[in-house]
GROMACS .gro file of C-alpha atoms in nm:
model
  471
    1MET     CA    1  -2.712   0.243  -0.082
    2THR     CA    2  -2.422   0.478  -0.070
    3ILE     CA    3  -2.297   0.758   0.145
    4THR     CA    4  -2.142   0.979  -0.122
    5SER     CA    5  -2.234   1.291   0.064
    6ALA     CA    6  -2.028   1.180   0.363
    7ALA     CA    7  -1.720   1.046   0.188
    8PRO     CA    8  -1.386   1.140   0.333
    9GLY     CA    9  -1.291   1.427   0.112
   10PRO     CA   10  -1.404   1.533  -0.241
   11VAL     CA   11  -1.550   1.258  -0.450
   12THR     CA   12  -1.673   1.448  -0.755
   13THR     CA   13  -1.497   1.438  -1.087
   14ASP     CA   14  -1.378   1.795  -1.061
   15LEU     CA   15  -1.114   1.720  -0.791
   16PRO     CA   16  -0.843   1.982  -0.762
   17ARG     CA   17  -0.567   1.900  -1.006
   18SER     CA   18  -0.295   1.947  -0.745
   19PRO     CA   19  -0.328   1.647  -0.514
   20ALA     CA   20  -0.144   1.845  -0.243
   21ASP     CA   21  -0.416   2.107  -0.221
   22ASP     CA   22  -0.568   1.955   0.097
   23VAL     CA   23  -0.238   1.863   0.266
   24GLY     CA   24  -0.193   1.998   0.618
   25PRO     CA   25   0.105   1.985   0.850
   26VAL     CA   26   0.093   1.608   0.894
   27GLY     CA   27  -0.125   1.492   0.606
   28GLY     CA   28  -0.454   1.675   0.613
   29SER     CA   29  -0.699   1.813   0.865
   30PRO     CA   30  -1.007   1.626   0.997
   31ARG     CA   31  -1.331   1.689   0.810
   32ARG     CA   32  -1.568   1.466   0.999
   33THR     CA   33  -1.657   1.441   1.369
   34ALA     CA   34  -1.790   1.155   1.584
   35ALA     CA   35  -2.132   1.320   1.568
   36ASP     CA   36  -2.117   1.297   1.194
   37VAL     CA   37  -2.042   0.930   1.215
   38LEU     CA   38  -2.337   0.866   1.448
   39ALA     CA   39  -2.572   1.061   1.222
   40LEU     CA   40  -2.467   0.868   0.915
   41VAL     CA   41  -2.492   0.533   1.094
   42GLU     CA   42  -2.845   0.624   1.199
   43ARG     CA   43  -2.943   0.758   0.859
   44HIS     CA   44  -2.829   0.439   0.678
   45ASP     CA   45  -2.952   0.193   0.940
   46VAL     CA   46  -2.611   0.049   1.007
   47GLU     CA   47  -2.599  -0.215   1.277
   48ILE     CA   48  -2.224  -0.291   1.292
   49VAL     CA   49  -1.927  -0.062   1.239
   50ARG     CA   50  -1.596  -0.241   1.188
   51PHE     CA   51  -1.286  -0.075   1.348
   52LEU     CA   52  -1.016  -0.196   1.113
   53TRP     CA   53  -0.638  -0.190   1.105
   54VAL     CA   54  -0.366  -0.345   0.890
   55ASP     CA   55  -0.129  -0.576   1.079
   56HIS     CA   56   0.243  -0.614   1.016
   57ASN     CA   57   0.182  -0.900   0.777
   58GLY     CA   58  -0.042  -0.672   0.562
   59ILE     CA   59  -0.361  -0.849   0.674
   60LEU     CA   60  -0.665  -0.642   0.735
   61ARG     CA   61  -0.808  -0.716   1.082
   62GLY     CA   62  -1.076  -0.554   1.302
   63LYS     CA   63  -1.349  -0.572   1.557
   64GLY     CA   64  -1.718  -0.492   1.496
   65VAL     CA   65  -1.899  -0.239   1.722
   66ALA     CA   66  -2.275  -0.248   1.757
   67ARG     CA   67  -2.438   0.084   1.690
   68ASP     CA   68  -2.593   0.103   2.039
   69VAL     CA   69  -2.252   0.123   2.199
   70LEU     CA   70  -2.083   0.312   1.916
   71PRO     CA   71  -2.085   0.658   2.091
   72GLY     CA   72  -1.874   0.521   2.378
   73ARG     CA   73  -1.632   0.329   2.158
   74LEU     CA   74  -1.575   0.634   1.941
   75ARG     CA   75  -1.447   0.806   2.256
   76SER     CA   76  -1.261   0.523   2.421
   77GLY     CA   77  -1.154   0.304   2.132
   78VAL     CA   78  -1.189  -0.072   2.119
   79PRO     CA   79  -0.966  -0.295   2.339
   80LEU     CA   80  -0.719  -0.513   2.157
   81SER     CA   81  -0.451  -0.754   2.288
   82VAL     CA   82  -0.099  -0.646   2.224
   83GLY     CA   83  -0.005  -1.014   2.175
   84ARG     CA   84  -0.247  -1.020   1.878
   85GLN     CA   85  -0.001  -0.802   1.690
   86ALA     CA   86   0.269  -1.070   1.699
   87ALA     CA   87   0.077  -1.316   1.484
   88SER     CA   88   0.254  -1.463   1.184
   89LEU     CA   89   0.095  -1.530   0.845
   90LEU     CA   90  -0.029  -1.861   0.982
   91ASP     CA   91  -0.195  -1.671   1.269
   92GLN     CA   92   0.043  -1.804   1.531
   93ALA     CA   93   0.165  -1.563   1.801
   94GLN     CA   94   0.539  -1.519   1.809
   95PRO     CA   95   0.740  -1.474   2.134
   96VAL     CA   96   0.839  -1.110   2.076
   97PRO     CA   97   0.954  -0.912   2.383
   98GLY     CA   98   0.702  -0.633   2.455
   99PHE     CA   99   0.407  -0.821   2.310
  100ALA     CA  100   0.283  -1.002   2.612
  101VAL     CA  101  -0.054  -1.171   2.651
  102MET     CA  102  -0.156  -0.940   2.942
  103ASP     CA  103  -0.120  -0.594   2.777
  104GLU     CA  104  -0.365  -0.407   2.559
  105VAL     CA  105  -0.397  -0.118   2.315
  106ARG     CA  106  -0.697   0.057   2.174
  107ILE     CA  107  -0.821   0.069   1.811
  108SER     CA  108  -0.915   0.436   1.767
  109ALA     CA  109  -1.127   0.476   1.456
  110ASP     CA  110  -1.070   0.772   1.228
  111PRO     CA  111  -1.407   0.932   1.145
  112ASP     CA  112  -1.277   1.059   0.812
  113THR     CA  113  -1.244   0.702   0.683
  114LEU     CA  114  -1.606   0.588   0.747
  115ALA     CA  115  -1.778   0.423   0.452
  116LEU     CA  116  -2.059   0.174   0.396
  117LEU     CA  117  -1.985  -0.180   0.285
  118PRO     CA  118  -2.208  -0.242  -0.022
  119HIS     CA  119  -2.128  -0.613  -0.017
  120ALA     CA  120  -2.224  -0.638   0.354
  121PRO     CA  121  -2.564  -0.470   0.402
  122GLY     CA  122  -2.609  -0.310   0.741
  123SER     CA  123  -2.233  -0.282   0.794
  124ALA     CA  124  -1.986   0.006   0.770
  125ALA     CA  125  -1.621   0.038   0.848
  126MET     CA  126  -1.356   0.285   0.963
  127LEU     CA  127  -0.983   0.261   0.961
  128GLY     CA  128  -0.807   0.310   1.288
  129ASP     CA  129  -0.493   0.398   1.475
  130LEU     CA  130  -0.355   0.188   1.756
  131LEU     CA  131  -0.320   0.386   2.080
  132THR     CA  132  -0.194   0.305   2.425
  133ARG     CA  133  -0.446   0.295   2.704
  134ASP     CA  134  -0.370   0.657   2.796
  135GLY     CA  135  -0.436   0.769   2.436
  136ALA     CA  136  -0.080   0.806   2.304
  137PRO     CA  137   0.027   0.664   1.967
  138TRP     CA  138   0.139   0.305   2.021
  139GLY     CA  139   0.501   0.238   1.923
  140ALA     CA  140   0.406  -0.035   1.677
  141CYS     CA  141   0.112   0.125   1.505
  142PRO     CA  142   0.157   0.108   1.129
  143ARG     CA  143  -0.059   0.413   1.061
  144ALA     CA  144   0.144   0.619   1.311
  145PHE     CA  145   0.463   0.515   1.131
  146LEU     CA  146   0.331   0.681   0.816
  147ARG     CA  147   0.213   0.986   1.007
  148ASP     CA  148   0.562   1.025   1.145
  149ALA     CA  149   0.718   0.999   0.800
  150VAL     CA  150   0.482   1.265   0.669
  151ALA     CA  151   0.572   1.483   0.964
  152GLU     CA  152   0.941   1.444   0.884
  153ALA     CA  153   0.869   1.560   0.527
  154ASP     CA  154   0.674   1.856   0.656
  155GLN     CA  155   0.975   1.958   0.873
  156GLU     CA  156   1.175   1.972   0.547
  157GLY     CA  157   0.901   2.186   0.394
  158TYR     CA  158   0.745   1.917   0.172
  159ALA     CA  159   0.402   1.760   0.143
  160VAL     CA  160   0.396   1.396   0.027
  161VAL     CA  161   0.154   1.291  -0.244
  162ALA     CA  162   0.117   0.922  -0.342
  163ALA     CA  163  -0.092   0.657  -0.503
  164PHE     CA  164  -0.086   0.278  -0.496
  165GLU     CA  165  -0.143   0.103  -0.832
  166PRO     CA  166  -0.249  -0.250  -0.746
  167GLU     CA  167  -0.313  -0.540  -0.981
  168PHE     CA  168  -0.546  -0.819  -0.872
  169THR     CA  169  -0.658  -1.153  -1.010
  170LEU     CA  170  -1.018  -1.267  -1.038
  171LEU     CA  171  -1.070  -1.632  -0.973
  172ARG     CA  172  -1.373  -1.859  -0.992
  173ASP     CA  173  -1.352  -2.213  -0.851
  174GLY     CA  174  -0.981  -2.171  -0.812
  175VAL     CA  175  -0.902  -2.075  -1.167
  176PRO     CA  176  -0.881  -1.741  -1.353
  177PHE     CA  177  -1.225  -1.601  -1.426
  178ASP     CA  178  -1.137  -1.483  -1.777
  179ASP     CA  179  -0.866  -1.552  -2.029
  180GLY     CA  180  -0.864  -1.219  -2.206
  181LEU     CA  181  -0.559  -1.069  -2.367
  182THR     CA  182  -0.382  -0.762  -2.232
  183LEU     CA  183  -0.616  -0.468  -2.277
  184ASP     CA  184  -0.863  -0.698  -2.448
  185ASN     CA  185  -1.190  -0.525  -2.521
  186GLU     CA  186  -1.387  -0.848  -2.464
  187ALA     CA  187  -1.232  -0.878  -2.115
  188PHE     CA  188  -1.397  -0.543  -2.042
  189ASP     CA  189  -1.733  -0.699  -2.131
  190VAL     CA  190  -1.681  -1.014  -1.922
  191THR     CA  191  -1.606  -0.815  -1.602
  192ASN     CA  192  -1.825  -0.517  -1.672
  193ASP     CA  193  -2.086  -0.566  -1.403
  194TYR     CA  194  -1.823  -0.630  -1.131
  195VAL     CA  195  -1.599  -0.341  -1.233
  196ILE     CA  196  -1.880  -0.088  -1.248
  197ALA     CA  197  -1.999  -0.196  -0.906
  198LEU     CA  198  -1.643  -0.159  -0.778
  199ILE     CA  199  -1.585   0.187  -0.924
  200ARG     CA  200  -1.918   0.313  -0.781
  201ALA     CA  201  -1.834   0.169  -0.439
  202LEU     CA  202  -1.487   0.326  -0.447
  203ARG     CA  203  -1.636   0.662  -0.532
  204SER     CA  204  -1.883   0.630  -0.247
  205ALA     CA  205  -1.591   0.561  -0.007
  206GLY     CA  206  -1.411   0.872  -0.125
  207VAL     CA  207  -1.165   0.698  -0.355
  208ALA     CA  208  -1.142   0.870  -0.692
  209VAL     CA  209  -1.079   0.625  -0.977
  210GLU     CA  210  -0.872   0.730  -1.279
  211GLN     CA  211  -0.889   0.424  -1.507
  212TYR     CA  212  -0.941   0.046  -1.539
  213HIS     CA  213  -0.798  -0.210  -1.775
  214PRO     CA  214  -0.748  -0.586  -1.813
  215GLU     CA  215  -0.386  -0.681  -1.743
  216THR     CA  216  -0.133  -0.926  -1.893
  217SER     CA  217  -0.220  -1.253  -1.708
  218PRO     CA  218  -0.549  -1.454  -1.722
  219GLY     CA  219  -0.797  -1.306  -1.477
  220GLN     CA  220  -0.565  -1.011  -1.398
  221HIS     CA  221  -0.701  -0.659  -1.374
  222GLU     CA  222  -0.607  -0.310  -1.257
  223VAL     CA  223  -0.801  -0.019  -1.124
  224THR     CA  224  -0.594   0.295  -1.075
  225VAL     CA  225  -0.687   0.581  -0.843
  226ARG     CA  226  -0.597   0.948  -0.816
  227PRO     CA  227  -0.298   1.060  -0.615
  228ALA     CA  228  -0.373   1.190  -0.266
  229PRO     CA  229  -0.189   1.310   0.045
  230ALA     CA  230   0.022   1.030   0.181
  231LEU     CA  231  -0.199   0.908   0.463
  232ARG     CA  232  -0.514   0.930   0.255
  233ALA     CA  233  -0.334   0.742  -0.028
  234ALA     CA  234  -0.261   0.452   0.207
  235ASP     CA  235  -0.620   0.461   0.340
  236ASN     CA  236  -0.747   0.463  -0.021
  237HIS     CA  237  -0.546   0.150  -0.091
  238VAL     CA  238  -0.693  -0.026   0.211
  239TRP     CA  239  -1.042   0.068   0.092
  240GLN     CA  240  -0.951  -0.057  -0.252
  241ARG     CA  241  -0.858  -0.395  -0.101
  242ILE     CA  242  -1.171  -0.415   0.106
  243LEU     CA  243  -1.408  -0.334  -0.175
  244THR     CA  244  -1.229  -0.528  -0.448
  245ARG     CA  245  -1.242  -0.845  -0.248
  246GLY     CA  246  -1.579  -0.792  -0.087
  247LEU     CA  247  -1.759  -0.716  -0.412
  248ALA     CA  248  -1.588  -1.005  -0.585
  249ARG     CA  249  -1.747  -1.245  -0.326
  250GLN     CA  250  -2.081  -1.082  -0.393
  251HIS     CA  251  -2.036  -1.163  -0.767
  252GLY     CA  252  -1.937  -1.522  -0.700
  253LEU     CA  253  -1.567  -1.455  -0.751
  254ARG     CA  254  -1.251  -1.437  -0.547
  255ALA     CA  255  -1.020  -1.139  -0.591
  256THR     CA  256  -0.657  -1.179  -0.477
  257PHE     CA  257  -0.376  -0.930  -0.458
  258ALA     CA  258  -0.127  -1.211  -0.396
  259PRO     CA  259   0.201  -1.143  -0.581
  260VAL     CA  260   0.160  -1.470  -0.771
  261PRO     CA  261  -0.177  -1.628  -0.705
  262LEU     CA  262  -0.117  -1.954  -0.893
  263SER     CA  263   0.189  -2.120  -1.030
  264GLY     CA  264   0.244  -2.013  -1.391
  265LEU     CA  265   0.057  -1.683  -1.367
  266ARG     CA  266   0.229  -1.343  -1.409
  267GLY     CA  267   0.269  -1.150  -1.097
  268ASN     CA  268   0.040  -0.892  -0.939
  269GLY     CA  269   0.231  -0.568  -0.862
  270ASN     CA  270   0.130  -0.280  -0.637
  271HIS     CA  271   0.342   0.000  -0.779
  272LEU     CA  272   0.381   0.294  -0.551
  273HIS     CA  273   0.384   0.643  -0.702
  274VAL     CA  274   0.536   0.929  -0.497
  275SER     CA  275   0.607   1.296  -0.534
  276LEU     CA  276   0.698   1.586  -0.300
  277TRP     CA  277   0.523   1.920  -0.318
  278ARG     CA  278   0.629   2.269  -0.215
  279ASP     CA  279   0.469   2.560  -0.398
  280GLY     CA  280   0.392   2.310  -0.666
  281ASN     CA  281   0.548   1.977  -0.759
  282ALA     CA  282   0.900   1.975  -0.625
  283PHE     CA  283   0.995   1.681  -0.856
  284ALA     CA  284   0.906   1.870  -1.169
  285ALA     CA  285   1.158   2.071  -1.377
  286PRO     CA  286   1.117   2.278  -1.695
  287GLY     CA  287   1.077   2.077  -2.010
  288ALA     CA  288   0.913   1.774  -1.843
  289GLY     CA  289   1.240   1.692  -1.670
  290LEU     CA  290   1.321   1.595  -1.311
  291SER     CA  291   1.434   1.841  -1.046
  292ASP     CA  292   1.742   1.806  -0.827
  293VAL     CA  293   1.511   1.717  -0.538
  294ALA     CA  294   1.369   1.429  -0.740
  295HIS     CA  295   1.709   1.298  -0.819
  296HIS     CA  296   1.816   1.317  -0.459
  297PHE     CA  297   1.497   1.136  -0.351
  298ILE     CA  298   1.558   0.860  -0.605
  299ALA     CA  299   1.916   0.825  -0.478
  300GLY     CA  300   1.793   0.780  -0.128
  301VAL     CA  301   1.548   0.514  -0.231
  302LEU     CA  302   1.818   0.329  -0.427
  303THR     CA  303   2.059   0.357  -0.138
  304HIS     CA  304   1.813   0.181   0.099
  305LEU     CA  305   1.646  -0.039  -0.166
  306PRO     CA  306   1.768  -0.376  -0.042
  307ALA     CA  307   1.632  -0.304   0.306
  308LEU     CA  308   1.316  -0.150   0.162
  309THR     CA  309   1.247  -0.473  -0.020
  310ALA     CA  310   1.155  -0.636   0.315
  311LEU     CA  311   0.876  -0.382   0.349
  312LEU     CA  312   0.771  -0.354  -0.016
  313CYS     CA  313   0.788  -0.732  -0.092
  314PRO     CA  314   0.722  -0.875   0.255
  315SER     CA  315   0.597  -1.228   0.185
  316VAL     CA  316   0.749  -1.553   0.080
  317ASN     CA  317   0.525  -1.533  -0.229
  318SER     CA  318   0.666  -1.194  -0.320
  319TYR     CA  319   0.980  -1.354  -0.454
  320ALA     CA  320   0.788  -1.569  -0.703
  321ARG     CA  321   0.711  -1.231  -0.868
  322LEU     CA  322   1.030  -1.033  -0.794
  323VAL     CA  323   1.243  -1.188  -1.069
  324ARG     CA  324   1.432  -1.047  -1.356
  325GLY     CA  325   1.267  -1.018  -1.689
  326ARG     CA  326   0.910  -0.986  -1.552
  327TRP     CA  327   0.876  -0.608  -1.537
  328ALA     CA  328   0.868  -0.641  -1.158
  329GLY     CA  329   1.153  -0.393  -1.089
  330ALA     CA  330   1.406  -0.647  -0.973
  331TYR     CA  331   1.702  -0.434  -1.077
  332GLY     CA  332   1.838  -0.170  -0.833
  333CYS     CA  333   1.846   0.124  -1.070
  334TYR     CA  334   1.625   0.398  -1.210
  335GLY     CA  335   1.522   0.486  -1.558
  336PHE     CA  336   1.273   0.687  -1.764
  337ASP     CA  337   0.990   0.447  -1.851
  338ASN     CA  338   1.225   0.155  -1.785
  339ARG     CA  339   0.983  -0.108  -1.655
  340GLU     CA  340   1.270  -0.335  -1.539
  341ALA     CA  341   1.411  -0.066  -1.311
  342ALA     CA  342   1.310  -0.065  -0.950
  343VAL     CA  343   1.249   0.306  -0.969
  344ARG     CA  344   1.072   0.415  -1.293
  345VAL     CA  345   1.020   0.771  -1.393
  346PRO     CA  346   0.685   0.766  -1.583
  347SER     CA  347   0.619   0.982  -1.882
  348VAL     CA  348   0.432   1.296  -1.791
  349LEU     CA  349   0.094   1.381  -1.947
  350GLY     CA  350   0.101   1.656  -2.203
  351GLY     CA  351  -0.057   1.972  -2.076
  352ASP     CA  352  -0.007   1.870  -1.715
  353GLU     CA  353   0.368   1.801  -1.698
  354SER     CA  354   0.408   1.948  -1.354
  355GLY     CA  355   0.102   1.782  -1.203
  356THR     CA  356   0.191   1.432  -1.329
  357THR     CA  357   0.567   1.421  -1.252
  358ASN     CA  358   0.640   1.142  -1.002
  359VAL     CA  359   0.852   0.843  -0.936
  360GLU     CA  360   0.722   0.488  -0.934
  361ILE     CA  361   0.854   0.226  -0.697
  362LYS     CA  362   0.793  -0.093  -0.889
  363PRO     CA  363   0.885  -0.378  -0.657
  364CYS     CA  364   0.599  -0.308  -0.415
  365ASP     CA  365   0.330  -0.576  -0.409
  366GLY     CA  366  -0.007  -0.648  -0.260
  367THR     CA  367   0.115  -0.819   0.054
  368ALA     CA  368   0.278  -0.494   0.178
  369ASN     CA  369   0.127  -0.300   0.463
  370PRO     CA  370   0.076   0.033   0.284
  371TYR     CA  371   0.152   0.245   0.585
  372LEU     CA  372   0.487   0.075   0.647
  373ALA     CA  373   0.580   0.063   0.273
  374LEU     CA  374   0.502   0.422   0.198
  375GLY     CA  375   0.644   0.549   0.531
  376ALA     CA  376   0.972   0.364   0.468
  377VAL     CA  377   0.998   0.494   0.109
  378ILE     CA  378   0.942   0.852   0.242
  379HIS     CA  379   1.217   0.814   0.505
  380ALA     CA  380   1.458   0.667   0.248
  381GLY     CA  381   1.388   0.935  -0.008
  382LEU     CA  382   1.425   1.218   0.247
  383ASP     CA  383   1.763   1.074   0.349
  384GLY     CA  384   1.872   1.126  -0.005
  385VAL     CA  385   1.731   1.477  -0.016
  386ARG     CA  386   1.899   1.577   0.309
  387ARG     CA  387   2.235   1.433   0.201
  388ARG     CA  388   2.195   1.557  -0.158
  389LEU     CA  389   2.273   1.206  -0.291
  390ASP     CA  390   2.338   1.154  -0.660
  391PRO     CA  391   2.164   0.858  -0.822
  392GLY     CA  392   2.398   0.867  -1.123
  393PRO     CA  393   2.270   0.846  -1.481
  394PRO     CA  394   1.945   0.666  -1.558
  395LEU     CA  395   1.957   0.325  -1.716
  396THR     CA  396   1.855   0.366  -2.077
  397VAL     CA  397   1.867   0.000  -2.189
  398ASP     CA  398   1.692  -0.320  -2.088
  399PRO     CA  399   1.907  -0.452  -1.805
  400ASN     CA  400   1.824  -0.812  -1.910
  401THR     CA  401   2.053  -0.753  -2.210
  402LEU     CA  402   2.353  -0.671  -1.995
  403SER     CA  403   2.602  -0.919  -1.853
  404ASP     CA  404   2.651  -0.934  -1.474
  405ALA     CA  405   2.990  -0.765  -1.523
  406GLU     CA  406   2.831  -0.485  -1.716
  407LEU     CA  407   2.553  -0.444  -1.458
  408ARG     CA  408   2.825  -0.407  -1.194
  409ARG     CA  409   3.013  -0.157  -1.401
  410ARG     CA  410   2.700   0.056  -1.434
  411GLY     CA  411   2.626   0.027  -1.062
  412VAL     CA  412   2.309  -0.175  -1.115
  413THR     CA  413   2.232  -0.423  -0.839
  414VAL     CA  414   1.980  -0.705  -0.819
  415LEU     CA  415   1.723  -0.696  -0.536
  416PRO     CA  416   1.717  -0.967  -0.271
  417GLY     CA  417   1.593  -1.306  -0.400
  418SER     CA  418   1.406  -1.421  -0.095
  419LEU     CA  419   1.228  -1.285   0.208
  420ALA     CA  420   1.512  -1.411   0.428
  421GLU     CA  421   1.763  -1.212   0.228
  422ALA     CA  422   1.544  -0.902   0.239
  423VAL     CA  423   1.496  -0.919   0.620
  424ALA     CA  424   1.872  -0.957   0.664
  425ALA     CA  425   1.926  -0.644   0.451
  426LEU     CA  426   1.670  -0.458   0.659
  427GLU     CA  427   1.852  -0.553   0.980
  428ARG     CA  428   2.176  -0.411   0.831
  429ASP     CA  429   2.018  -0.075   0.740
  430GLU     CA  430   2.079   0.168   1.025
  431LEU     CA  431   1.839   0.437   0.898
  432LEU     CA  432   1.539   0.209   0.846
  433MET     CA  433   1.594   0.012   1.166
  434SER     CA  434   1.618   0.345   1.354
  435VAL     CA  435   1.296   0.496   1.205
  436LEU     CA  436   1.106   0.172   1.255
  437GLY     CA  437   1.203   0.197   1.623
  438SER     CA  438   1.148  -0.039   1.907
  439PRO     CA  439   0.932  -0.241   1.942
  440ARG     CA  440   0.814  -0.229   1.575
  441ARG     CA  441   1.147  -0.344   1.424
  442ASP     CA  442   1.165  -0.642   1.663
  443LEU     CA  443   0.810  -0.736   1.587
  444TYR     CA  444   0.842  -0.704   1.212
  445THR     CA  445   1.160  -0.902   1.175
  446ALA     CA  446   1.040  -1.172   1.412
  447ILE     CA  447   0.713  -1.244   1.227
  448LYS     CA  448   0.881  -1.233   0.886
  449ARG     CA  449   1.144  -1.490   0.999
  450ALA     CA  450   0.857  -1.701   1.133
  451ASP     CA  451   0.693  -1.686   0.794
  452VAL     CA  452   1.017  -1.796   0.624
  453ARG     CA  453   1.056  -2.084   0.867
  454ASP     CA  454   0.692  -2.206   0.863
  455LEU     CA  455   0.629  -2.186   0.492
  456ALA     CA  456   0.962  -2.354   0.400
  457ALA     CA  457   0.816  -2.679   0.535
  458MET     CA  458   0.504  -2.661   0.318
  459PRO     CA  459   0.436  -2.788  -0.032
  460GLU     CA  460   0.456  -2.510  -0.297
  461SER     CA  461   0.089  -2.546  -0.379
  462GLU     CA  462  -0.008  -2.481  -0.020
  463VAL     CA  463   0.212  -2.170  -0.007
  464TYR     CA  464   0.033  -2.029  -0.313
  465ALA     CA  465  -0.302  -2.111  -0.156
  466ILE     CA  466  -0.226  -1.941   0.172
  467HIS     CA  467  -0.124  -1.612  -0.002
  468ASN     CA  468  -0.413  -1.645  -0.238
  469THR     CA  469  -0.658  -1.658   0.057
  470ARG     CA  470  -0.490  -1.406   0.289
  471PHE     CA  471  -0.445  -1.136   0.027
   0.00000   0.00000   0.00000
């Protein structure tokens, strides 16, 4: 059973071509009320509504609210220990100042994000913000971080449009479910029932799918979705994770977004597409080119890229993927359709050059918290726009063919090679540490350092298994 009629935003195939059409001052205006939520819960005989959030390790967590008490919890939120936010990837609380065992926040569910869970009959879910007990945005709420970044763009006169492009691996009994070739027609057949169920579930959740295809590694697949205003784009990605994994279990499979699920497999990316809009696409220029604004934005991203890596590639497993020669974007440069560049400028679609002009941030992977990753990219790009930074010429060759000396001559860097290096780069970046703010920056760096420490003592196979399970 679906709730297409109540999905958050348009779900029909005739969506407005400009993804910025429904952007308000800080990312869109509410379309659904608490009364709408209660009516839908009653209509579809929902017993439990999950109030979900994504923690600073990129793990989706939540509490379930019984429908009999749902009216009150929609008003008050659901209590949550602040100390719970300081959990590492191994679920061990870290001693971070400000995250004591005696304090609480509230999970405040966003009615616009309500959807049924087709793999869990009788259940629905909403995504939430973390608020203080007096109802103010909590200083370490990931969703609030993205809201703040969108508000910064709005102050500059821009709406932010984005889409995450995640790859995932389907496993059965711990091995890839299929061994199809890249774009293999037979791989379509093997996964057809699962993929059709996933696309229908995404549509019912308000997530508009653009295309699907089998990817380069055994069991690897990709479902791409339409661009949307920034906050909705991050929410869409969370829903894609929920439904991809949940429906896989229903089909006797495991879906994982881990950067490298098993030793020897190609990596799963989660490429992030971004554009700014003001009276149309501010990144577009006549003749399918890039505007000055786009170049400044790219320069800002490249300037802060080493630090951004800690938010885009935030797990130990990320660096099994982020290597040169794997199309993972491990080189600090930009290029037109250059799949080794960290910032790729994709080819536009003929007939819709303005609508499809964007930049792709390639290093991002499936362990990233989408609110933190997108928010940080927005802040970095806006820094370039404000300072009118110049990214230099695009890289027009495969960087793997260049010597280290030639890379340096061209100003091409190599991204951090480990989570520890990336966190150190983040701590040196004044802008990103400032916008992350206290206590978020202290929390984030503490749990990432804990992950580096704890996983270093484990066998490699166990590290793969942990990421495979968590993500």
